[in-house]
Each structure stands twice: as structure tokens, then as C-alpha cells.
Coordinates of N, CA, C and O in Angstrom, one line a residue:
M17 N 54.2 98.0 78.5 CA 55.2 97.0 78.1 C 56.4 97.8 77.6 O 56.3 98.7 76.8
F18 N 57.6 97.4 78.1 CA 58.9 98.0 77.7 C 59.5 97.2 76.6 O 59.5 96.0 76.6
V19 N 60.0 97.9 75.5 CA 60.5 97.1 74.3 C 61.8 97.6 73.9 O 62.1 98.8 73.8
C20 N 62.7 96.6 73.7 CA 64.0 96.9 73.1 C 64.2 95.9 71.9 O 63.3 95.2 71.5
L21 N 65.4 95.7 71.5 CA 65.7 94.8 70.4 C 65.6 93.3 70.8 O 64.7 92.6 70.3
G22 N 66.4 92.9 71.7 CA 66.5 91.4 72.0 C 65.8 91.1 73.3 O 65.7 89.9 73.6
N23 N 65.4 92.0 74.1 CA 64.8 91.8 75.4 C 65.6 91.1 76.4 O 65.1 90.2 77.2
I24 N 66.9 91.4 76.4 CA 67.8 90.8 77.5 C 68.6 91.9 78.2 O 69.1 91.6 79.3
C25 N 68.6 93.1 77.7 CA 69.4 94.2 78.4 C 68.5 95.3 78.9 O 68.2 95.4 80.1
R26 N 68.1 96.2 78.0 CA 67.4 97.4 78.4 C 65.9 97.2 78.8 O 65.6 97.7 79.9
S27 N 65.1 96.6 78.0 CA 63.7 96.4 78.4 C 63.5 95.6 79.6 O 62.6 96.0 80.5
P28 N 64.2 94.5 79.8 CA 64.0 93.8 81.1 C 64.5 94.6 82.3 O 63.9 94.5 83.4
M29 N 65.5 95.4 82.1 CA 66.0 96.3 83.2 C 64.9 97.3 83.5 O 64.5 97.5 84.7
A30 N 64.3 97.9 82.5 CA 63.2 98.9 82.7 C 62.0 98.2 83.4 O 61.4 98.7 84.3
E31 N 61.7 97.0 82.9 CA 60.6 96.2 83.5 C 60.8 96.0 85.0 O 60.0 96.3 85.9
A32 N 62.0 95.6 85.4 CA 62.4 95.3 86.8 C 62.4 96.6 87.6 O 61.8 96.6 88.7
V33 N 63.0 97.6 87.1 CA 63.0 98.9 87.8 C 61.6 99.5 88.0 O 61.3 99.9 89.1
F34 N 60.8 99.4 87.0 CA 59.4 100.0 87.1 C 58.6 99.1 88.0 O 57.9 99.7 88.9
R35 N 58.7 97.8 88.0 CA 58.0 97.0 88.9 C 58.4 97.3 90.3 O 57.5 97.3 91.2
H36 N 59.7 97.5 90.5 CA 60.2 97.8 91.9 C 59.5 99.1 92.4 O 59.1 99.2 93.5
M37 N 59.5 100.1 91.5 CA 58.9 101.4 91.9 C 57.4 101.3 92.1 O 56.9 101.9 93.1
V38 N 56.7 100.5 91.3 CA 55.3 100.3 91.5 C 55.0 99.6 92.8 O 54.1 100.0 93.6
K39 N 55.8 98.6 93.1 CA 55.7 97.9 94.4 C 56.0 98.9 95.6 O 55.2 98.8 96.6
R40 N 57.0 99.7 95.5 CA 57.4 100.6 96.5 C 56.2 101.6 96.8 O 56.0 101.9 98.0
E41 N 55.4 101.9 95.8 CA 54.3 102.8 96.0 C 53.0 102.1 96.3 O 52.0 102.7 96.5
G42 N 53.1 100.8 96.5 CA 51.9 100.0 96.8 C 50.9 99.9 95.7 O 49.7 99.7 96.0
L43 N 51.3 100.0 94.5 CA 50.4 99.9 93.4 C 50.5 98.7 92.5 O 50.0 98.6 91.4
D44 N 51.2 97.6 93.1 CA 51.5 96.4 92.3 C 50.2 95.6 92.1 O 50.2 94.7 91.2
D45 N 49.1 96.0 92.7 CA 47.8 95.3 92.4 C 47.0 96.1 91.3 O 46.0 95.6 90.9
K46 N 47.6 97.2 90.9 CA 46.9 98.1 90.0 C 47.7 98.3 88.7 O 47.1 98.5 87.6
I47 N 49.0 98.2 88.7 CA 49.8 98.5 87.6 C 50.7 97.2 87.3 O 51.4 96.7 88.1
F48 N 50.6 96.7 86.1 CA 51.3 95.6 85.6 C 52.4 96.0 84.6 O 52.0 96.8 83.7
A49 N 53.6 95.5 84.7 CA 54.6 95.8 83.7 C 55.2 94.5 83.2 O 55.3 93.5 83.8
S50 N 55.6 94.6 81.9 CA 56.2 93.5 81.2 C 57.2 94.1 80.2 O 57.4 95.3 80.1
S51 N 57.9 93.2 79.5 CA 58.9 93.6 78.5 C 59.0 92.6 77.4 O 58.6 91.4 77.6
C52 N 59.4 93.0 76.2 CA 59.7 92.1 75.1 C 60.6 92.8 74.1 O 61.0 93.9 74.3
G53 N 61.0 92.1 73.1 CA 61.9 92.6 72.1 C 61.2 92.6 70.7 O 60.3 91.8 70.5
T54 N 61.7 93.4 69.8 CA 61.2 93.4 68.5 C 61.8 92.3 67.7 O 61.3 91.9 66.6
A55 N 62.9 91.7 68.1 CA 63.5 90.5 67.5 C 63.4 89.3 68.4 O 63.4 89.5 69.6
N56 N 63.4 88.2 67.8 CA 63.3 86.9 68.6 C 64.6 86.2 68.9 O 64.6 85.0 69.1
Y57 N 65.7 87.0 69.0 CA 67.0 86.4 69.1 C 67.2 85.6 70.4 O 67.9 84.6 70.5
H58 N 66.5 86.0 71.5 CA 66.8 85.5 72.8 C 65.6 84.9 73.5 O 65.6 84.8 74.8
T59 N 64.5 84.7 72.8 CA 63.2 84.2 73.4 C 63.4 83.1 74.4 O 64.1 82.1 74.1
G60 N 62.9 83.3 75.6 CA 63.0 82.3 76.7 C 64.2 82.5 77.6 O 64.3 81.8 78.6
K61 N 65.1 83.3 77.2 CA 66.3 83.5 78.0 C 66.2 84.5 79.1 O 65.4 85.4 79.0
S62 N 67.0 84.3 80.2 CA 67.0 85.3 81.3 C 67.7 86.6 80.8 O 68.4 86.6 79.8
P63 N 67.6 87.7 81.5 CA 68.3 88.9 81.2 C 69.8 88.7 81.1 O 70.3 87.7 81.8
H64 N 70.5 89.5 80.4 CA 71.9 89.5 80.3 C 72.5 89.6 81.7 O 72.0 90.2 82.6
S65 N 73.7 88.9 81.8 CA 74.3 88.9 83.2 C 74.6 90.3 83.7 O 74.6 90.6 84.9
G66 N 75.0 91.3 82.8 CA 75.2 92.6 83.2 C 74.0 93.3 83.7 O 74.0 94.1 84.6
T67 N 72.8 93.0 83.1 CA 71.5 93.5 83.5 C 71.2 93.0 84.9 O 70.8 93.7 85.8
M68 N 71.4 91.7 85.1 CA 71.1 91.1 86.4 C 72.0 91.6 87.5 O 71.6 91.9 88.6
A69 N 73.3 91.8 87.1 CA 74.3 92.3 88.1 C 73.9 93.7 88.6 O 74.0 94.0 89.8
I70 N 73.6 94.6 87.6 CA 73.3 96.0 88.0 C 72.0 96.0 88.8 O 71.8 96.8 89.8
L71 N 71.0 95.2 88.5 CA 69.7 95.1 89.2 C 70.0 94.6 90.7 O 69.5 95.2 91.6
N72 N 70.8 93.5 90.7 CA 71.2 93.0 92.0 C 71.9 94.0 92.9 O 71.6 94.1 94.1
S73 N 72.8 94.8 92.3 CA 73.5 95.8 93.1 C 72.7 96.9 93.7 O 73.0 97.5 94.6
H74 N 71.5 97.1 93.1 CA 70.5 98.1 93.5 C 69.4 97.5 94.3 O 68.4 98.2 94.6
G75 N 69.4 96.2 94.6 CA 68.4 95.5 95.3 C 67.1 95.3 94.6 O 66.0 95.4 95.2
I76 N 67.1 95.2 93.3 CA 65.9 95.1 92.5 C 65.8 93.7 91.9 O 66.7 93.2 91.2
S77 N 64.7 93.1 92.1 CA 64.4 91.7 91.7 C 64.2 91.7 90.2 O 63.5 92.6 89.6
H78 N 64.7 90.6 89.6 CA 64.5 90.3 88.2 C 63.8 89.0 88.0 O 63.8 88.4 86.9
D79 N 63.3 88.4 89.1 CA 62.7 87.1 89.1 C 61.6 87.0 88.1 O 60.7 87.9 88.0
G80 N 61.6 85.9 87.4 CA 60.5 85.6 86.4 C 60.6 86.3 85.1 O 59.8 86.1 84.2
I81 N 61.6 87.2 84.9 CA 61.7 87.9 83.6 C 62.5 87.0 82.6 O 63.6 86.5 82.9
K82 N 61.8 86.7 81.5 CA 62.4 86.0 80.4 C 62.1 86.7 79.1 O 61.0 87.3 79.0
A83 N 63.0 86.6 78.2 CA 62.8 87.3 76.9 C 61.6 86.8 76.1 O 61.4 85.5 76.1
S84 N 60.9 87.7 75.5 CA 59.8 87.3 74.7 C 59.8 88.3 73.5 O 60.6 89.3 73.5
T85 N 59.0 88.1 72.5 CA 58.9 88.9 71.3 C 57.6 89.6 71.2 O 56.6 89.1 71.5
L86 N 57.7 90.9 70.8 CA 56.6 91.7 70.6 C 55.7 91.1 69.5 O 56.1 90.7 68.4
E87 N 54.4 91.1 69.8 CA 53.4 90.6 68.9 C 52.3 91.7 68.7 O 52.1 92.5 69.6
R88 N 51.6 91.7 67.6 CA 50.6 92.7 67.3 C 49.5 92.7 68.4 O 49.0 93.8 68.8
R89 N 49.2 91.6 69.0 CA 48.2 91.5 70.1 C 48.6 92.4 71.3 O 47.7 92.9 72.0
H90 N 49.9 92.6 71.5 CA 50.3 93.4 72.6 C 49.8 94.8 72.5 O 49.6 95.5 73.5
L91 N 49.6 95.3 71.3 CA 49.1 96.7 71.1 C 47.6 96.8 71.4 O 47.1 97.9 71.3
Q92 N 47.0 95.7 71.7 CA 45.6 95.7 72.2 C 45.6 95.4 73.7 O 44.7 95.8 74.4
E93 N 46.5 94.5 74.1 CA 46.4 94.0 75.5 C 47.0 95.0 76.5 O 46.7 94.9 77.7
Y94 N 47.9 95.9 76.1 CA 48.6 96.8 77.0 C 48.0 98.2 76.8 O 47.7 98.6 75.7
D95 N 48.0 99.0 77.8 CA 47.6 100.4 77.7 C 48.7 101.2 77.0 O 48.4 102.1 76.3
G96 N 50.0 100.9 77.3 CA 51.1 101.6 76.7 C 52.3 100.7 76.3 O 52.5 99.7 77.0
I97 N 52.9 101.1 75.3 CA 54.1 100.4 74.8 C 55.3 101.5 74.8 O 55.1 102.5 74.2
V98 N 56.3 101.1 75.5 CA 57.4 102.1 75.7 C 58.7 101.6 75.1 O 59.3 100.5 75.5
A99 N 59.2 102.3 74.1 CA 60.4 101.8 73.3 C 61.6 102.5 73.9 O 61.6 103.6 74.3
M100 N 62.7 101.7 73.8 CA 64.0 102.2 74.3 C 64.7 103.1 73.4 O 65.6 103.9 73.8
D101 N 64.4 103.0 72.1 CA 65.1 103.8 71.1 C 64.2 104.0 69.9 O 63.1 103.4 69.8
E102 N 64.6 104.9 69.0 CA 63.8 105.3 67.8 C 63.6 104.1 66.8 O 62.6 104.0 66.2
E103 N 64.6 103.3 66.7 CA 64.5 102.1 65.8 C 63.4 101.2 66.2 O 62.5 100.7 65.5
N104 N 63.4 100.9 67.5 CA 62.4 100.0 68.1 C 61.0 100.7 68.0 O 60.0 100.0 67.8
L105 N 61.0 102.0 68.3 CA 59.7 102.7 68.1 C 59.1 102.5 66.7 O 57.9 102.3 66.6
S106 N 60.0 102.7 65.7 CA 59.5 102.5 64.3 C 59.0 101.1 64.1 O 57.9 100.9 63.4
D107 N 59.6 100.1 64.7 CA 59.2 98.7 64.5 C 57.8 98.5 65.2 O 57.0 97.8 64.6
I108 N 57.6 99.1 66.3 CA 56.4 99.0 67.0 C 55.2 99.7 66.2 O 54.2 99.1 66.0
I109 N 55.5 100.9 65.7 CA 54.5 101.6 64.9 C 54.1 100.8 63.7 O 53.0 100.8 63.3
R110 N 55.1 100.1 63.1 CA 54.8 99.3 61.9 C 53.8 98.2 62.2 O 53.0 97.7 61.4
L111 N 53.8 97.7 63.5 CA 52.9 96.7 63.9 C 51.5 97.2 64.1 O 50.5 96.4 64.2
K112 N 51.3 98.5 64.4 CA 50.0 99.0 64.7 C 49.0 98.8 63.6 O 49.4 98.9 62.4
N113 N 47.8 98.6 63.9 CA 46.7 98.6 63.0 C 45.5 99.2 63.6 O 45.5 99.7 64.7
K114 N 44.3 99.1 62.9 CA 43.1 99.8 63.4 C 42.6 99.3 64.7 O 41.9 100.0 65.4
N115 N 43.0 98.1 65.1 CA 42.6 97.5 66.4 C 43.5 97.8 67.5 O 43.3 97.5 68.6
S116 N 44.7 98.5 67.2 CA 45.6 98.8 68.2 C 45.1 99.9 69.1 O 44.6 101.0 68.6
T117 N 45.1 99.7 70.4 CA 44.6 100.7 71.4 C 45.7 101.3 72.3 O 45.4 102.3 72.9
A118 N 46.8 100.7 72.3 CA 47.9 101.1 73.2 C 48.6 102.4 72.6 O 48.7 102.6 71.4
W119 N 48.9 103.3 73.6 CA 49.7 104.5 73.2 C 51.2 103.9 73.0 O 51.5 102.9 73.7
V120 N 52.0 104.6 72.2 CA 53.3 104.2 71.9 C 54.2 105.4 72.1 O 54.0 106.4 71.4
K121 N 55.2 105.3 73.0 CA 56.1 106.4 73.2 C 57.6 105.9 73.4 O 57.8 104.7 73.7
L122 N 58.5 106.8 73.3 CA 59.9 106.5 73.8 C 60.0 106.6 75.3 O 59.3 107.5 75.9
L123 N 60.8 105.8 75.9 CA 61.1 106.0 77.3 C 61.5 107.4 77.7 O 61.1 108.0 78.7
S124 N 62.3 108.0 76.8 CA 62.9 109.3 77.0 C 61.8 110.4 77.1 O 62.0 111.5 77.6
D125 N 60.6 110.1 76.6 CA 59.4 111.0 76.7 C 59.0 111.3 78.1 O 58.4 112.3 78.4
F126 N 59.5 110.4 79.0 CA 59.1 110.6 80.4 C 60.3 111.1 81.2 O 60.3 111.0 82.5
S127 N 61.3 111.6 80.6 CA 62.5 112.1 81.2 C 62.6 113.6 81.0 O 62.2 114.1 80.0
D128 N 63.3 114.2 82.0 CA 63.6 115.6 81.9 C 65.0 115.8 81.3 O 65.4 116.9 81.0
G129 N 65.7 114.7 81.0 CA 67.0 114.7 80.5 C 67.1 115.1 79.1 O 66.1 115.2 78.4
N130 N 68.3 115.3 78.6 CA 68.6 115.7 77.2 C 69.1 114.5 76.4 O 70.2 114.5 75.9
W131 N 68.3 113.5 76.3 CA 68.6 112.3 75.6 C 67.4 111.7 74.9 O 66.2 112.0 75.3
V132 N 67.5 110.9 73.9 CA 66.4 110.3 73.2 C 66.4 108.8 73.3 O 65.4 108.2 73.6
S133 N 67.5 108.2 73.1 CA 67.6 106.7 73.2 C 68.3 106.2 74.4 O 69.3 106.9 74.8
V134 N 67.9 105.1 74.9 CA 68.7 104.4 75.9 C 69.8 103.6 75.2 O 69.5 102.7 74.4
P135 N 71.0 104.0 75.4 CA 72.1 103.2 74.8 C 72.1 101.7 75.1 O 71.8 101.4 76.3
D136 N 72.3 100.9 74.2 CA 72.2 99.4 74.4 C 73.5 99.0 75.0 O 74.6 98.9 74.4
P137 N 73.5 98.5 76.3 CA 74.7 98.0 76.9 C 75.3 96.7 76.3 O 76.4 96.4 76.6
W138 N 74.5 96.1 75.5 CA 75.0 94.9 74.8 C 76.2 95.3 74.0 O 77.2 94.6 73.8
Y139 N 76.1 96.6 73.4 CA 77.2 97.1 72.6 C 78.2 98.0 73.4 O 79.4 98.0 73.2
T140 N 77.6 98.9 74.3 CA 78.4 99.8 75.1 C 79.1 99.2 76.3 O 80.2 99.7 76.7
G141 N 78.5 98.2 76.9 CA 79.0 97.6 78.1 C 78.8 98.4 79.3 O 79.1 98.0 80.4
D142 N 78.1 99.6 79.2 CA 77.8 100.5 80.3 C 76.4 100.3 80.9 O 75.5 101.0 80.6
F143 N 76.3 99.3 81.7 CA 75.0 98.9 82.3 C 74.6 100.0 83.3 O 73.4 100.2 83.6
E144 N 75.6 100.6 83.9 CA 75.3 101.7 84.9 C 74.6 102.9 84.3 O 73.6 103.4 84.8
Q145 N 75.1 103.3 83.1 CA 74.5 104.4 82.4 C 73.1 104.0 82.0 O 72.1 104.8 82.2
T146 N 72.9 102.8 81.5 CA 71.6 102.4 81.1 C 70.6 102.4 82.3 O 69.5 102.9 82.3
Y147 N 71.1 101.9 83.5 CA 70.3 101.9 84.7 C 69.9 103.3 85.1 O 68.8 103.5 85.5
E148 N 70.8 104.2 85.1 CA 70.5 105.6 85.5 C 69.5 106.2 84.6 O 68.5 106.9 85.1
L149 N 69.6 106.0 83.3 CA 68.6 106.6 82.3 C 67.2 105.9 82.5 O 66.2 106.6 82.6
V150 N 67.2 104.6 82.6 CA 66.0 103.9 82.8 C 65.3 104.3 84.1 O 64.1 104.5 84.1
T151 N 66.1 104.4 85.2 CA 65.5 104.8 86.5 C 64.9 106.2 86.4 O 63.7 106.4 86.9
E152 N 65.6 107.1 85.9 CA 65.1 108.5 85.7 C 63.8 108.5 85.0 O 62.8 109.1 85.4
A153 N 63.7 107.9 83.8 CA 62.5 107.9 83.0 C 61.4 107.1 83.6 O 60.2 107.4 83.4
C154 N 61.7 106.0 84.2 CA 60.6 105.2 84.9 C 60.0 105.9 86.0 O 58.7 105.8 86.2
E155 N 60.7 106.8 86.7 CA 60.1 107.6 87.7 C 59.1 108.6 87.1 O 58.0 108.8 87.5
G156 N 59.5 109.1 85.9 CA 58.6 110.0 85.2 C 57.4 109.3 84.6 O 56.3 109.9 84.7
L157 N 57.6 108.1 84.2 CA 56.5 107.3 83.7 C 55.5 107.0 84.8 O 54.3 107.2 84.6
L158 N 56.0 106.7 85.9 CA 55.1 106.4 87.1 C 54.3 107.6 87.5 O 53.1 107.6 87.7
Q159 N 55.0 108.7 87.5 CA 54.3 110.0 87.8 C 53.3 110.3 86.8 O 52.2 110.8 87.1
N160 N 53.6 110.1 85.5 CA 52.6 110.3 84.5 C 51.4 109.5 84.6 O 50.2 109.9 84.4
I161 N 51.6 108.2 85.0 CA 50.4 107.3 85.1 C 49.6 107.6 86.4 O 48.4 107.6 86.3
T162 N 50.3 108.0 87.5 CA 49.5 108.2 88.7 C 49.0 109.6 88.9 O 48.2 109.9 89.8
G163 N 49.5 110.5 88.0 CA 49.0 111.9 88.0 C 49.6 112.7 89.1 O 49.2 113.6 89.6

């Protein structure tokens, strides 16, 4: 599960990009991806128009993606939780308890790049930069999962 603050820019972009990669590799019957936010600002809404536009320009589907909010149960239902930045990582870790089984990491942990956080295009307006970072790290995540 990919996690950002409001679940309309970064994490739904990562979900769509990762699902696209998983499907490309023929693993969509084995690997499931989703996304959510640590805040409930946009629950039920579609991704930001900038996120949808950048995904469309790269031929990546965002069908069915709607904003939702991270819940403690997700830390048991998913194998891994991937945060877009350190603030969201801290929020996720605060939700963990003794029943939590998911590993929790930053998306940048799966990148060879020299960056830690995926900049939020809600504030920067740079959806292309976000797409490039997300794509690079999602490739690394998929390699990590498939060995």
C-alpha cells in the first residue's frame, strides 16, 4: 500500500504506476497494490487532475482509484506499507501495534537516487518530477519483491 497525505497526488500515482508495472510483468494475479492517505481530506475523490493527466500522458490507467484513509487494520492486511515522505512514515509508524505485520518503508528506499521524499505536486505543481521519482522507485520495489 502506497501512502501520502491526502491520497490524491503521490500515492495514487504510485499505485497506478506500480499496477502498470506489475501487469506488464504478468504478475497482476500475484501482486496487489493500493493507496491511501494519512489524512481524510479527500476520501472518495478521484486523483488530482494533474496526477490523472501525467498518468494519461504515459498510457497508465488510473481506473478505480479513489482516495481512502489509512487505518490500523492495513498494517495487518498488507505485506508492506510504502510512505512517500518522512512525515507520513512517522504517522504510519505511530499506528503500528503488536498485531502489525506489514513492513514499513519510504518509497525512496527502493531507489538508487539521491533523494528521500517524493515532493508533493499539490504544492510544487511539478507532476512530471513526481512521476519520474515514483517510476524509478516503483521499478526498484518490483525488483525487490520479485527478487
